[in-house]
Structure formats: C-alpha cells, structure tokens
Short mmCIF file of C-alpha atoms in Angstrom, two decimals:
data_model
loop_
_atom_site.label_atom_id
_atom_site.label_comp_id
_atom_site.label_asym_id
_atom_site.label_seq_id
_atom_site.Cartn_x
_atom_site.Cartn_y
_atom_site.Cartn_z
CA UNK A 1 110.83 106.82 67.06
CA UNK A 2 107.32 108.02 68.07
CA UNK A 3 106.28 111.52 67.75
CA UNK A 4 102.67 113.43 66.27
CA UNK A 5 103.26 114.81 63.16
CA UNK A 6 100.04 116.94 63.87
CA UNK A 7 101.37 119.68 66.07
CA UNK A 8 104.62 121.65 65.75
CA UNK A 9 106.14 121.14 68.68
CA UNK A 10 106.03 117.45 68.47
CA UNK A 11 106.89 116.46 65.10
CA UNK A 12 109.66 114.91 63.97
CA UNK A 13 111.17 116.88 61.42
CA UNK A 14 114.37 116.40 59.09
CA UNK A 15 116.72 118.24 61.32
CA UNK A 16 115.96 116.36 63.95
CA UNK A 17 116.50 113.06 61.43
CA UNK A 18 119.88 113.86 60.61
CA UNK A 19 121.27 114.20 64.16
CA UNK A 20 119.15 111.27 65.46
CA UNK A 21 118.73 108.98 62.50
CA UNK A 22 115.63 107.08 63.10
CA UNK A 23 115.04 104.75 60.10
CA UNK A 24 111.49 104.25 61.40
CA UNK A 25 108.87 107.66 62.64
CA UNK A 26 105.45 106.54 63.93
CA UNK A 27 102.66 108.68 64.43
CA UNK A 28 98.57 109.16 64.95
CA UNK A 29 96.92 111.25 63.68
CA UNK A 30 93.02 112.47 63.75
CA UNK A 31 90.26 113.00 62.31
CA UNK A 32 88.62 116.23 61.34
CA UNK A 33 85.87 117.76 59.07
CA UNK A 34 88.80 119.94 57.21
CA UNK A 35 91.23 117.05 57.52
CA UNK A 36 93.42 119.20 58.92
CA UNK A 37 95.36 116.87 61.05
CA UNK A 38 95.66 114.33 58.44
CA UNK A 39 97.55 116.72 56.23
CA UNK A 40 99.90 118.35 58.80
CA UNK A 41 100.93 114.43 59.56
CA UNK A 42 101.35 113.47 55.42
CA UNK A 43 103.77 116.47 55.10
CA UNK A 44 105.41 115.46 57.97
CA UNK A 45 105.74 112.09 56.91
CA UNK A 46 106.68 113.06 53.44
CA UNK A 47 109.30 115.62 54.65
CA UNK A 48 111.03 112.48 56.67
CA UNK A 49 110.76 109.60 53.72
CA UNK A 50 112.15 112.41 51.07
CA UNK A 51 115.51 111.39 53.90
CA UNK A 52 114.70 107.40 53.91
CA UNK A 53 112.38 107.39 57.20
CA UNK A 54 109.70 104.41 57.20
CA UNK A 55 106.33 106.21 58.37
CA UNK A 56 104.00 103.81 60.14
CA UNK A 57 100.93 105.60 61.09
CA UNK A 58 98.63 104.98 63.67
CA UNK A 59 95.06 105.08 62.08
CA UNK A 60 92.39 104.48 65.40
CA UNK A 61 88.96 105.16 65.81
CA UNK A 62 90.60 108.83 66.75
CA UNK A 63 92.07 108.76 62.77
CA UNK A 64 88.49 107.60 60.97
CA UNK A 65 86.26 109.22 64.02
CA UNK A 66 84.32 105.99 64.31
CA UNK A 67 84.17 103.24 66.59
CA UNK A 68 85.93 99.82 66.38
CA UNK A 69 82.59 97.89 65.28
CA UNK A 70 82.18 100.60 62.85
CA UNK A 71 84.39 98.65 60.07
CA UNK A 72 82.94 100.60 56.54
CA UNK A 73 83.30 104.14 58.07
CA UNK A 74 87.24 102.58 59.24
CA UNK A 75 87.51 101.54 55.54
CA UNK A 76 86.14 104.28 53.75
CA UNK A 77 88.20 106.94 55.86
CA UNK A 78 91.58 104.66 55.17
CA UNK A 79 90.73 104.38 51.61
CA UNK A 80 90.50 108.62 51.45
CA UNK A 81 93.79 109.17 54.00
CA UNK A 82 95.86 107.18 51.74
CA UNK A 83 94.32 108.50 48.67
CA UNK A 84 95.45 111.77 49.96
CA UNK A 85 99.33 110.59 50.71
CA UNK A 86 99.43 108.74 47.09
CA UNK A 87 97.68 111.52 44.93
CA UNK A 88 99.25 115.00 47.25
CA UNK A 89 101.88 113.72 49.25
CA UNK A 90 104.36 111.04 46.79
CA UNK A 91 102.95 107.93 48.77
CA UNK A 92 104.93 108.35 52.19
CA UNK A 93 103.02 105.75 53.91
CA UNK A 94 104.18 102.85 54.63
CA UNK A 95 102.80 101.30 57.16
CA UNK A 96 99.24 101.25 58.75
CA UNK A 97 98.59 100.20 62.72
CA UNK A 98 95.04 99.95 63.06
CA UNK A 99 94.29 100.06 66.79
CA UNK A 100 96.77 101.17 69.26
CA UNK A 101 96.75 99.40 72.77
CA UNK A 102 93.61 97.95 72.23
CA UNK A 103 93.53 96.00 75.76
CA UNK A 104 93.88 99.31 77.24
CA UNK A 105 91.76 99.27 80.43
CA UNK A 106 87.87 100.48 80.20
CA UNK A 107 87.98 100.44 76.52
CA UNK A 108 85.10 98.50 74.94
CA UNK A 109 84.12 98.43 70.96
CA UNK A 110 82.02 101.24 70.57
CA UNK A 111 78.96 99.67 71.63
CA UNK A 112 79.06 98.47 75.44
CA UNK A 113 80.64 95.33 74.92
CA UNK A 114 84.34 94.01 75.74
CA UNK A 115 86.78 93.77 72.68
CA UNK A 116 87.72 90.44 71.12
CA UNK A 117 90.28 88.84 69.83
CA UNK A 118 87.93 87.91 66.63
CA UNK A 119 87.19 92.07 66.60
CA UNK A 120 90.94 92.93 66.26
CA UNK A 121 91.27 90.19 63.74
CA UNK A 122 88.55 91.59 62.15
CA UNK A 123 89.64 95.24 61.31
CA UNK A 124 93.41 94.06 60.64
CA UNK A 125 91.94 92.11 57.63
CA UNK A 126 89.96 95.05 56.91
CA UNK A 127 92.53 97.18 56.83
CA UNK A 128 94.52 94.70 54.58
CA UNK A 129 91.71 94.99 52.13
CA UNK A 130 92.24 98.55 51.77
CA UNK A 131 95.85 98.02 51.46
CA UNK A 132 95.85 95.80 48.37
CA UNK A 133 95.66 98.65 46.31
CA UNK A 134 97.81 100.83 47.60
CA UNK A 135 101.64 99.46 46.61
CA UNK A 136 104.43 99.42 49.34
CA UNK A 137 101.58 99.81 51.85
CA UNK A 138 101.46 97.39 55.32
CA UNK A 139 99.36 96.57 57.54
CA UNK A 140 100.58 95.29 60.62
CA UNK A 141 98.64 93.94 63.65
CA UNK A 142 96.53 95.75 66.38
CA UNK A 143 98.64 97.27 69.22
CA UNK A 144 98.28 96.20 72.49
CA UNK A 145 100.09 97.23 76.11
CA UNK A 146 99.28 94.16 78.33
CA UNK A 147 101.23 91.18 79.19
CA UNK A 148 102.30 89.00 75.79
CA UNK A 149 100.30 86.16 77.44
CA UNK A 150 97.15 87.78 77.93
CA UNK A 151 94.14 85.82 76.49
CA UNK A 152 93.31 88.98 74.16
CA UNK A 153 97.21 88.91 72.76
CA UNK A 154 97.38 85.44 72.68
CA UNK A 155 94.35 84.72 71.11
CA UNK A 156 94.47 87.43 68.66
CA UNK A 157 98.04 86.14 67.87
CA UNK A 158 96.57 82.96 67.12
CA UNK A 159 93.78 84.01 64.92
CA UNK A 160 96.19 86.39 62.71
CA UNK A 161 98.65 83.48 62.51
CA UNK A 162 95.95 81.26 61.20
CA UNK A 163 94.99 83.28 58.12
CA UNK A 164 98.65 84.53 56.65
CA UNK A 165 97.54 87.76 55.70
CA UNK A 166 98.84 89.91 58.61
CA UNK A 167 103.08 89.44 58.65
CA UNK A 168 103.65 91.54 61.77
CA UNK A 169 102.34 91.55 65.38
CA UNK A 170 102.72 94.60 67.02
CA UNK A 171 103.18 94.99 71.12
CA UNK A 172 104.16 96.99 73.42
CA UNK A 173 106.49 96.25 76.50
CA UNK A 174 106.97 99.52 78.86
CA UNK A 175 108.20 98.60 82.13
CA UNK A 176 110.41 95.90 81.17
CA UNK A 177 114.41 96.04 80.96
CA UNK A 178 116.07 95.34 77.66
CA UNK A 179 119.28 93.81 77.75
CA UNK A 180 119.00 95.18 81.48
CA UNK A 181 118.80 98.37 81.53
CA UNK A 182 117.27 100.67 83.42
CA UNK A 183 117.53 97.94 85.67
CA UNK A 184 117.80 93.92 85.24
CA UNK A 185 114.05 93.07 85.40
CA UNK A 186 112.92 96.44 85.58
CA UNK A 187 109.41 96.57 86.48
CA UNK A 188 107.50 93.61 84.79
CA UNK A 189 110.19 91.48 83.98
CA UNK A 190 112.45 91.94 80.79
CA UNK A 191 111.60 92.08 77.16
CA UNK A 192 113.53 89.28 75.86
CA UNK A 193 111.09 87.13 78.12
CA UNK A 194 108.37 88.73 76.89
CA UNK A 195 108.91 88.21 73.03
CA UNK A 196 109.59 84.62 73.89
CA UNK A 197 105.91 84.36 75.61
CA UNK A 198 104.91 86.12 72.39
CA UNK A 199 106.72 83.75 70.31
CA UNK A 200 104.89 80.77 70.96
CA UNK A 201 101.33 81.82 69.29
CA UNK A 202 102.51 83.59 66.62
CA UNK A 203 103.51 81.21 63.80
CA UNK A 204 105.71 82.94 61.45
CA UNK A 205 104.95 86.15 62.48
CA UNK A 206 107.69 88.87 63.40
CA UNK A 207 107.08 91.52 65.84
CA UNK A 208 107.21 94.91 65.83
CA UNK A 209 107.69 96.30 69.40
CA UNK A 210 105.68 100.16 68.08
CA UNK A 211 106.50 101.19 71.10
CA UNK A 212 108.75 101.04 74.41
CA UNK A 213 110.43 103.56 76.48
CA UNK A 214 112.18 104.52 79.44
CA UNK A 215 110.95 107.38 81.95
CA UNK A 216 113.88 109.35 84.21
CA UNK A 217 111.90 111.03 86.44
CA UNK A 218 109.28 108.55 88.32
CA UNK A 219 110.56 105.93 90.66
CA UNK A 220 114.00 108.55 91.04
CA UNK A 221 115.77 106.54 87.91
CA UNK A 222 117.68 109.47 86.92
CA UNK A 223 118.32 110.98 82.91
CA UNK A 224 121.56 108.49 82.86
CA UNK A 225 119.72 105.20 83.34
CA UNK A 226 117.34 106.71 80.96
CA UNK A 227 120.15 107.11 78.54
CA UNK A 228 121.60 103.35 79.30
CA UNK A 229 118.09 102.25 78.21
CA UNK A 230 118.16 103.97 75.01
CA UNK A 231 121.31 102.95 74.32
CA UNK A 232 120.29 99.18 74.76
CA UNK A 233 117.26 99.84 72.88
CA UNK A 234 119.09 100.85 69.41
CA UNK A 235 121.77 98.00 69.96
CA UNK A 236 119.11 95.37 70.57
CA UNK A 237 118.41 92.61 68.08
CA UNK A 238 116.26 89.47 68.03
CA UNK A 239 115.76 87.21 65.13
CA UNK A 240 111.76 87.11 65.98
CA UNK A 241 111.36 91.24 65.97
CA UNK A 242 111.95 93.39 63.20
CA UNK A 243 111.67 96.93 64.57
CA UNK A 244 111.49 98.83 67.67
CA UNK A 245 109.65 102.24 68.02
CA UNK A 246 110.99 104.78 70.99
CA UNK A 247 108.72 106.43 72.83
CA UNK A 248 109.48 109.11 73.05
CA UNK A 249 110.64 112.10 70.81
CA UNK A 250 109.53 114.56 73.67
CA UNK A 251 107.80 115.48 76.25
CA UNK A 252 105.23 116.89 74.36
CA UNK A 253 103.99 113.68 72.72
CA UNK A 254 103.25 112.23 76.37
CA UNK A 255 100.74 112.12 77.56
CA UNK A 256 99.99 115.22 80.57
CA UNK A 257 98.76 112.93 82.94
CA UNK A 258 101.97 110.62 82.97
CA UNK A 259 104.31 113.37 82.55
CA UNK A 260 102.89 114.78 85.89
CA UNK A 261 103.46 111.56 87.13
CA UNK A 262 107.26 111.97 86.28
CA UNK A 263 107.04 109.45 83.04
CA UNK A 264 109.14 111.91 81.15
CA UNK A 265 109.25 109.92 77.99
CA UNK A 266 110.92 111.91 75.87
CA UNK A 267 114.72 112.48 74.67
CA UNK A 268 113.92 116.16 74.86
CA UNK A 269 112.17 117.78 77.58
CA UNK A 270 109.41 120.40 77.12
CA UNK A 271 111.61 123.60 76.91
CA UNK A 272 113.53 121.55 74.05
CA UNK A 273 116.31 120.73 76.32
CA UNK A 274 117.90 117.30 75.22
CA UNK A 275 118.51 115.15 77.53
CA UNK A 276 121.43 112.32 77.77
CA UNK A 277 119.19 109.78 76.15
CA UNK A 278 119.00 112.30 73.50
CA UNK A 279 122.85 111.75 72.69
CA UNK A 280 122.21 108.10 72.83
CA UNK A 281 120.10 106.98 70.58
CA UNK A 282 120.99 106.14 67.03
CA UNK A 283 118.80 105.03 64.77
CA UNK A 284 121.59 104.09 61.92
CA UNK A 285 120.08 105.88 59.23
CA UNK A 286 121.43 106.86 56.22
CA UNK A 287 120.32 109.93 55.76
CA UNK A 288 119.12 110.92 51.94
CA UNK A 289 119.75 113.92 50.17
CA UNK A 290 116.28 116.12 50.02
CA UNK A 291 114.88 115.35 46.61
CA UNK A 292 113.71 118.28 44.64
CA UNK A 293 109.89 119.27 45.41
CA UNK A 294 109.07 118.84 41.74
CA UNK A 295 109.30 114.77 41.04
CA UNK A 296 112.18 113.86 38.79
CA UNK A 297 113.97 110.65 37.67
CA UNK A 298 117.06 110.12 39.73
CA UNK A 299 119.64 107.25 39.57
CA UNK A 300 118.74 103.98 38.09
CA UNK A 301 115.13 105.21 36.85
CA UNK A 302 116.67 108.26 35.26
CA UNK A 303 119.02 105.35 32.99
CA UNK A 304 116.02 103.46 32.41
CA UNK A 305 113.77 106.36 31.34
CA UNK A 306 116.59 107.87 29.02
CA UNK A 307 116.88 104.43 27.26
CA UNK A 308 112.86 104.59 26.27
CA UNK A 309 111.44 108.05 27.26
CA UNK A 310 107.73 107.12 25.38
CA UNK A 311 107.93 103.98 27.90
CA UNK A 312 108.45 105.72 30.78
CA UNK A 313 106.91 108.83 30.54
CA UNK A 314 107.24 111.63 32.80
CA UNK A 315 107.19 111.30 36.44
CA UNK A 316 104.37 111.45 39.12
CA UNK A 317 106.39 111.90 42.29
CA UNK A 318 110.28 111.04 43.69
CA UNK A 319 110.96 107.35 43.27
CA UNK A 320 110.59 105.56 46.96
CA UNK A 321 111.69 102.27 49.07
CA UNK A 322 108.63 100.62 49.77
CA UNK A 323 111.55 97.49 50.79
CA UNK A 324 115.06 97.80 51.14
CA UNK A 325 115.31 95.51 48.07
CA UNK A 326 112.60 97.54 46.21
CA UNK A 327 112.80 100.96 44.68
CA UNK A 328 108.72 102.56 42.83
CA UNK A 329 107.96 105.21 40.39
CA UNK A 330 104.92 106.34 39.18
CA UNK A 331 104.87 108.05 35.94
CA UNK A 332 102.47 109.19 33.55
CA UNK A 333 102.81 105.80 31.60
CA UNK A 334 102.20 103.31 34.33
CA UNK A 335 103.76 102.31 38.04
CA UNK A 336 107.27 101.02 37.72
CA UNK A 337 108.92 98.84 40.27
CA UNK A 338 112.76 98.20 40.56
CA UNK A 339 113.73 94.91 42.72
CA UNK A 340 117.20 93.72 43.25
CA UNK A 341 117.78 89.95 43.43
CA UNK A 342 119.69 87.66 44.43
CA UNK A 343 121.12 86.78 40.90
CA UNK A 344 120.55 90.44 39.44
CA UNK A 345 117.59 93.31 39.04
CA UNK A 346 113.90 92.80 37.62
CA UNK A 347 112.07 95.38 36.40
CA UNK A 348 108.13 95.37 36.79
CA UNK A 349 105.58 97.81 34.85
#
C-alpha cells in the first residue's frame, strides 16, 4: 500500500497494519537541510518492518534534491539515507525506486532536454552501485505511468533486460480494470493486457505494479465499485508480477489537485472515515509481534548465539527478512545471515 511516512496524517502506522495487513508500504520521502523528512519516513518504516512490512521507498530528485542528470549528488545522498536506516533505524529498507513516473508529461532531466531511456538506465545502475553494500537492499526499475508500449518503457525495458543487474520493472497502470473491476476495460483497457505488452521486452524481468488504484468519486463510480476493485486487486496473481502497491492509504496522500477532481484514492477519506474499499482490502500479512526497542536475539539466532556467545557477540539491531527464505543479524562480531534451503539451513558470517 502507498502512503508518506513524512506527515502524520498520512502514514501508515502499525495499527493500521494489523487491521489491513499490507505485506508491502511504499513511500517518498524528501529532502531537507535537517533531514527531517528522511527520519520521520525511517521510523515509520521501521515501526512497520518491526510487524513484517517490506518498505520500498521512493528516492527522486525530491529525496536527494538534485536533478536526474545529477547522478553523484543522487549517489552520495542514497549512500547517507541508507546509512542513516542501517546505523539509527535496524536497516528497514528494503527496497529503493529511483524515479517515480518518469514519462510524466513536461518533465525533462534537469537540464532542458527530454528523458531517455539510456538516462533511466543510467541512474537504476547507479543506484545498484550504492546498493551493493547495503545487504537485503533492492533496487528496482524507474517508475513510469504511460502506456507499457511506450518507446520510453519499452526501450528502457530493453536496456535493463540487457545488462541483468536490475530484477524488477516497475509500472504503473491507473485507469485500467483488473480482473474487471471497476468496470471490464475500465478506462485504458485492462491490466492483464497491459503486463502482457510489458512482457514482451522485458526478458526475465518480473514486475512490480508500485502503484494502481481505483477512484469512487470522478466519472460517478460509486465507494462499492471502488471496493470491487480493491478486492480484485489483493486476489490478483500473475506469474510475470510479483507485487502490487495500492494507491491509496488516504486521501491525504493524493494529490489536491486530483482529489478536487473527485480521484479520491484513498481507503479512508480525509476526516478518517473508511470507506468500503477500506474493509476490502487484505494484504495477507502475518502480522509480527513488536520486537523490543533494545535489539536482542530471538528464535533461531538466540540458539545459535547461546551455542558460541564469543562467535556471535552481542547484537546490533532485531534480526530482519531481507527474503522470505532469509533471516540477518548484525552483531558486534560480524553480519550473520540465516537461509533456509531446499535440503536444510546454511548459515553465513
């Protein structure tokens, strides 16, 4: 689900997790000389992965206050954010965007010219630079809002495919029905068409749709189709995508231009009524237990540290998932990984 873990009002926090149990949060965040923002969003983020919640975070030109050409300010300011979330925040990162929606309409790169599909490529390997060394972090591909078939998707598609490095494209598909509802066809056709348009440049990529939604409002669709989208949404599955993002949480993370416009995103409106699509949407999380704030060994690494304390040390920070097969500590010893396999467990120092 998409929210902003900068502001109050619009953050997704863990009682909203257990009743809605999204195993996914995405969010921006900005820059600013006190790094304000970034910090409100890492203890957001770290309050929701203490529960199991994947954070993917949106880091744009409005994250590293730079412009898309401007690569070594992009890196620099990545390198420092996720600094911060390893060193202050127990690593609740996992997942990087690095532009979002960049074929949006007027947008050039910073410095009068249009944006390329060579550009995007560009800063996603960047950005997967900076993630080497940073365990359990991904970086998946540029955002972008146009048709799957565009010659900036398509081509950028192509270029990502071509080097291996990125694993995930990211899109996303408003205005389309999924599995048909609100409506069969919708606005722009349906998204199973679209992800097989997509399909066709983008080798063995999967997809990650970060974000798709449903207004009630514009176009007189009413809450309960909004709720039938949902609905569909959380049910849907596709061997070529791997995760869908809602947007939104509510109202206040759209936008007030579209909102006046009646695209009433969210599950819950602006005076923190829910609405039906609120009921609706499951993410199928299993909600963790809140870890303690001071880091401790817990389950399997507790064994394993009681069986050689010198070895292990004393811990850093809570264990965490960067994989569903994967389990991380950091101690004072070293940075201990736990991965179960398909003929038993490995242990990795």
């Amino acid at each position: 689900i998409c929210h902003n873990g900068t502001w109050p009002q619009s953050r997704l926090t863990p009682g909203l997790v257990r009743r809605l149990r999204p195993a996914l949060a995405r969010s921006i965040t900005y820059a600013r000389p006190d790094d304000s923002s970034w910090r409100a969003t890492l203890g957001a983020c770290r309050d929701l992965a203490e529960l199991g919640v994947r954070n993917l975070i949106v880091f744009n030109t409005e994250a590293h206050g730079g412009t898309l050409r401007d690569l070594r300010r992009a890196q620099e300011q990545l390198v420092r954010f996720l600094r911060i979330a390893r060193d202050e925040y127990g690593s609740p990162v996992h997942m990087v965007e690095p532009i979002n929606e960049a074929d949006t309409r007027g947008w050039d790169d910073g410095e009068g010219h249009p944006i390329t599909a060579r550009l995007c490529a560009e800063i996603a390997h960047a950005y997967a630079d900076v993630s080497m060394d940073y365990r359990g972090v991904e970086v998946i591909g540029p955002s972008f809002l146009g048709g799957p078939s565009s010659d900036l998707v398509r081509n950028t598609a192509i270029l990502l495919a071509a080097t291996g490095r990125i694993k995930t494209f990211a899109i996303h598909m408003y205005g389309r029905s999924i599995a048909g509802q609100p409506e069969p066809g919708w606005i722009w056709g349906t998204v199973e068409q679209g992800i097989e348009e997509l399909s066709q440049h983008l080798g063995d990529m999967q997809i990650d749709l970060t974000e798709a939604g449903c207004w009630s409002q514009a176009g007189a669709l009413g809450e309960p189709k909004q709720a039938d989208f949902v609905r569909a949404l959380c049910a849907f599955q596709h061997p070529r995508v791997r995760s869908i993002y809602y947007f939104a949480l509510n109202d206040w993370v759209t936008p007030d231009a579209e909102l006046a416009a009646g695209k009433d995103w969210g599950l819950i409106d602006r005076d923190g009524r829910e609405k039906p699509a609120f009921a609706a949407f499951d993410g199928g999380l299993i909600v963790r237990k809140s870890q303690p704030e001071q880091p401790v060994f817990v389950l399997g690494f507790r064994k394993m540290a009681a069986l050689d304390p010198p070895l292990f040390g004393q811990p850093l920070e809570n264990e965490f998932g960067p994989w569903d097969f994967q389990q991380a500590q950091r101690t004072t010893t070293g940075y201990f990984v736990w991965s179960k396999l398909p003929r038993g467990g490995s242990l990795s120092f």
